[in-house]
């Protein structure tokens, strides 16, 4: 049981890191969205988009490392989804490098869909993850948590 707790504790810390990254991405998305909506000029839009795409690439890399360590139920092949997302982000990043404002607009659209999916998955799985964490950390007789 001790080994299991330590493994879960590690995954809990990594999951929290992914969650912090996701909140940072949402904040950067809002900055990009504001820059576009307020017409702050292409230099500001491109700068906001570059910060956002870098954060997304790092987050997707961390997410894939986490997924490889622990299996989670998913509807699609997670590797195929990861490859598709990374391919799109790398294309967007190449466009940003060439100072194409259109790439920032593509990134904005990509993020809007990605954030929506993240919120949907969080609402489905987070209550389960929280209850598993409580059960793993506070295992006591009569607590209702199974020890399997």
mmCIF file of C-alpha atoms in Angstrom:
data_model
loop_
_atom_site.group_PDB
_atom_site.id
_atom_site.type_symbol
_atom_site.label_atom_id
_atom_site.label_comp_id
_atom_site.label_asym_id
_atom_site.label_seq_id
_atom_site.Cartn_x
_atom_site.Cartn_y
_atom_site.Cartn_z
ATOM 1 C CA UNK A 1 0.000 0.000 0.000
ATOM 2 C CA UNK A 2 2.887 2.397 0.669
ATOM 3 C CA UNK A 3 4.172 2.031 -2.917
ATOM 4 C CA UNK A 4 0.726 2.813 -4.265
ATOM 5 C CA UNK A 5 0.429 5.955 -2.161
ATOM 6 C CA UNK A 6 3.794 7.242 -3.316
ATOM 7 C CA UNK A 7 2.935 6.575 -6.965
ATOM 8 C CA UNK A 8 -0.385 8.359 -6.598
ATOM 9 C CA UNK A 9 1.266 11.250 -4.796
ATOM 10 C CA UNK A 10 3.654 11.699 -7.696
ATOM 11 C CA UNK A 11 0.811 11.600 -10.220
ATOM 12 C CA UNK A 12 -1.170 14.058 -8.111
ATOM 13 C CA UNK A 13 1.728 16.530 -8.208
ATOM 14 C CA UNK A 14 2.094 16.120 -11.959
ATOM 15 C CA UNK A 15 -1.649 16.524 -12.444
ATOM 16 C CA UNK A 16 -1.532 19.737 -10.418
ATOM 17 C CA UNK A 17 1.344 20.986 -12.586
ATOM 18 C CA UNK A 18 -0.722 20.270 -15.721
ATOM 19 C CA UNK A 19 -3.658 22.101 -14.190
ATOM 20 C CA UNK A 20 -1.481 25.149 -13.403
ATOM 21 C CA UNK A 21 -0.177 25.090 -16.981
ATOM 22 C CA UNK A 22 -3.755 24.918 -18.282
ATOM 23 C CA UNK A 23 -4.761 27.965 -16.234
ATOM 24 C CA UNK A 24 -1.709 29.814 -17.555
ATOM 25 C CA UNK A 25 -2.706 28.896 -21.105
ATOM 26 C CA UNK A 26 -6.207 30.219 -20.513
ATOM 27 C CA UNK A 27 -4.727 33.487 -19.220
ATOM 28 C CA UNK A 28 -2.466 33.764 -22.292
ATOM 29 C CA UNK A 29 -5.428 32.973 -24.559
ATOM 30 C CA UNK A 30 -7.358 35.868 -22.998
ATOM 31 C CA UNK A 31 -4.353 38.159 -23.611
ATOM 32 C CA UNK A 32 -4.260 37.113 -27.280
ATOM 33 C CA UNK A 33 -8.011 37.467 -27.622
ATOM 34 C CA UNK A 34 -7.908 40.943 -26.088
ATOM 35 C CA UNK A 35 -5.034 42.000 -28.362
ATOM 36 C CA UNK A 36 -7.029 40.880 -31.407
ATOM 37 C CA UNK A 37 -10.355 42.339 -30.284
ATOM 38 C CA UNK A 38 -8.870 45.695 -29.279
ATOM 39 C CA UNK A 39 -6.796 46.015 -32.458
ATOM 40 C CA UNK A 40 -3.521 46.390 -30.570
ATOM 41 C CA UNK A 41 -1.449 45.987 -33.725
ATOM 42 C CA UNK A 42 0.245 43.051 -35.350
ATOM 43 C CA UNK A 43 3.424 43.240 -33.228
ATOM 44 C CA UNK A 44 1.425 42.899 -29.979
ATOM 45 C CA UNK A 45 -0.803 40.172 -31.435
ATOM 46 C CA UNK A 46 2.189 38.184 -32.681
ATOM 47 C CA UNK A 47 3.969 38.540 -29.326
ATOM 48 C CA UNK A 48 0.914 37.303 -27.407
ATOM 49 C CA UNK A 49 0.460 34.442 -29.881
ATOM 50 C CA UNK A 50 4.116 33.405 -29.621
ATOM 51 C CA UNK A 51 3.909 33.191 -25.813
ATOM 52 C CA UNK A 52 0.710 31.162 -26.091
ATOM 53 C CA UNK A 53 2.004 28.693 -28.671
ATOM 54 C CA UNK A 54 5.169 28.110 -26.615
ATOM 55 C CA UNK A 55 3.092 27.395 -23.506
ATOM 56 C CA UNK A 56 0.832 25.021 -25.430
ATOM 57 C CA UNK A 57 3.776 23.082 -26.874
ATOM 58 C CA UNK A 58 5.322 22.668 -23.426
ATOM 59 C CA UNK A 59 1.965 21.685 -21.918
ATOM 60 C CA UNK A 60 1.238 19.096 -24.613
ATOM 61 C CA UNK A 61 4.692 17.593 -24.099
ATOM 62 C CA UNK A 62 4.116 17.337 -20.332
ATOM 63 C CA UNK A 63 0.613 15.975 -20.892
ATOM 64 C CA UNK A 64 1.937 13.249 -23.197
ATOM 65 C CA UNK A 65 4.632 12.284 -20.660
ATOM 66 C CA UNK A 66 1.965 12.082 -17.951
ATOM 67 C CA UNK A 67 -0.360 10.036 -20.175
ATOM 68 C CA UNK A 68 2.395 7.523 -20.883
ATOM 69 C CA UNK A 69 2.955 6.982 -17.147
ATOM 70 C CA UNK A 70 -0.699 6.524 -16.226
ATOM 71 C CA UNK A 71 -3.565 5.237 -18.309
ATOM 72 C CA UNK A 72 -6.767 7.228 -18.371
ATOM 73 C CA UNK A 73 -10.001 6.360 -20.180
ATOM 74 C CA UNK A 74 -10.234 8.258 -23.448
ATOM 75 C CA UNK A 75 -12.544 8.148 -26.420
ATOM 76 C CA UNK A 76 -9.922 8.643 -29.120
ATOM 77 C CA UNK A 77 -6.448 7.276 -29.588
ATOM 78 C CA UNK A 78 -4.514 9.721 -27.377
ATOM 79 C CA UNK A 79 -1.329 9.452 -29.430
ATOM 80 C CA UNK A 80 -3.181 10.338 -32.650
ATOM 81 C CA UNK A 81 -4.852 13.334 -30.983
ATOM 82 C CA UNK A 82 -1.501 14.469 -29.568
ATOM 83 C CA UNK A 83 0.179 14.189 -32.992
ATOM 84 C CA UNK A 84 -2.642 16.136 -34.659
ATOM 85 C CA UNK A 85 -2.475 18.916 -32.049
ATOM 86 C CA UNK A 86 1.316 19.120 -32.138
ATOM 87 C CA UNK A 87 1.340 19.209 -35.951
ATOM 88 C CA UNK A 88 -1.150 22.059 -35.981
ATOM 89 C CA UNK A 89 0.730 23.992 -33.286
ATOM 90 C CA UNK A 90 4.063 23.565 -35.063
ATOM 91 C CA UNK A 91 2.486 24.871 -38.299
ATOM 92 C CA UNK A 92 1.073 27.834 -36.388
ATOM 93 C CA UNK A 93 4.448 28.435 -34.743
ATOM 94 C CA UNK A 94 6.120 28.453 -38.180
ATOM 95 C CA UNK A 95 3.597 31.041 -39.349
ATOM 96 C CA UNK A 96 4.239 33.176 -36.272
ATOM 97 C CA UNK A 97 7.973 32.984 -36.927
ATOM 98 C CA UNK A 98 7.259 34.437 -40.379
ATOM 99 C CA UNK A 99 5.203 37.231 -38.730
ATOM 100 C CA UNK A 100 1.897 36.025 -40.239
ATOM 101 C CA UNK A 101 -0.982 37.524 -38.259
ATOM 102 C CA UNK A 102 -3.233 34.837 -39.733
ATOM 103 C CA UNK A 103 -1.289 32.291 -37.658
ATOM 104 C CA UNK A 104 -2.356 34.165 -34.511
ATOM 105 C CA UNK A 105 -5.971 33.932 -35.640
ATOM 106 C CA UNK A 106 -5.581 30.184 -36.248
ATOM 107 C CA UNK A 107 -4.055 29.852 -32.783
ATOM 108 C CA UNK A 108 -6.969 31.738 -31.256
ATOM 109 C CA UNK A 109 -9.419 29.360 -32.915
ATOM 110 C CA UNK A 110 -7.394 26.301 -31.899
ATOM 111 C CA UNK A 111 -7.253 27.475 -28.266
ATOM 112 C CA UNK A 112 -10.944 28.227 -28.089
ATOM 113 C CA UNK A 113 -11.725 24.612 -29.043
ATOM 114 C CA UNK A 114 -8.990 23.170 -26.839
ATOM 115 C CA UNK A 115 -10.073 25.146 -23.760
ATOM 116 C CA UNK A 116 -13.665 24.033 -24.301
ATOM 117 C CA UNK A 117 -12.557 20.375 -24.435
ATOM 118 C CA UNK A 118 -10.363 20.791 -21.344
ATOM 119 C CA UNK A 119 -13.245 22.224 -19.360
ATOM 120 C CA UNK A 120 -15.510 19.408 -20.506
ATOM 121 C CA UNK A 121 -12.977 16.706 -19.505
ATOM 122 C CA UNK A 122 -12.276 18.419 -16.195
ATOM 123 C CA UNK A 123 -15.968 18.514 -15.337
ATOM 124 C CA UNK A 124 -16.248 14.795 -16.130
ATOM 125 C CA UNK A 125 -13.080 13.430 -14.500
ATOM 126 C CA UNK A 126 -12.006 15.892 -11.812
ATOM 127 C CA UNK A 127 -14.606 14.790 -9.213
ATOM 128 C CA UNK A 128 -13.334 11.221 -9.692
ATOM 129 C CA UNK A 129 -9.700 12.271 -9.342
ATOM 130 C CA UNK A 130 -10.426 14.302 -6.217
ATOM 131 C CA UNK A 131 -12.286 11.428 -4.535
ATOM 132 C CA UNK A 132 -9.483 8.987 -5.449
ATOM 133 C CA UNK A 133 -6.923 11.378 -3.954
ATOM 134 C CA UNK A 134 -8.874 11.672 -0.704
ATOM 135 C CA UNK A 135 -9.266 7.889 -0.525
ATOM 136 C CA UNK A 136 -5.575 7.303 -1.184
ATOM 137 C CA UNK A 137 -4.392 9.827 1.379
ATOM 138 C CA UNK A 138 -6.957 9.344 4.133
ATOM 139 C CA UNK A 139 -7.524 5.597 4.120
ATOM 140 C CA UNK A 140 -9.155 4.817 7.419
ATOM 141 C CA UNK A 141 -11.484 2.080 8.696
ATOM 142 C CA UNK A 142 -15.048 2.891 7.755
ATOM 143 C CA UNK A 143 -14.053 5.702 5.400
ATOM 144 C CA UNK A 144 -15.882 4.086 2.496
ATOM 145 C CA UNK A 145 -12.761 3.991 0.323
ATOM 146 C CA UNK A 146 -11.936 0.624 -1.133
ATOM 147 C CA UNK A 147 -8.408 -0.665 -0.710
ATOM 148 C CA UNK A 148 -8.135 -2.398 -4.081
#
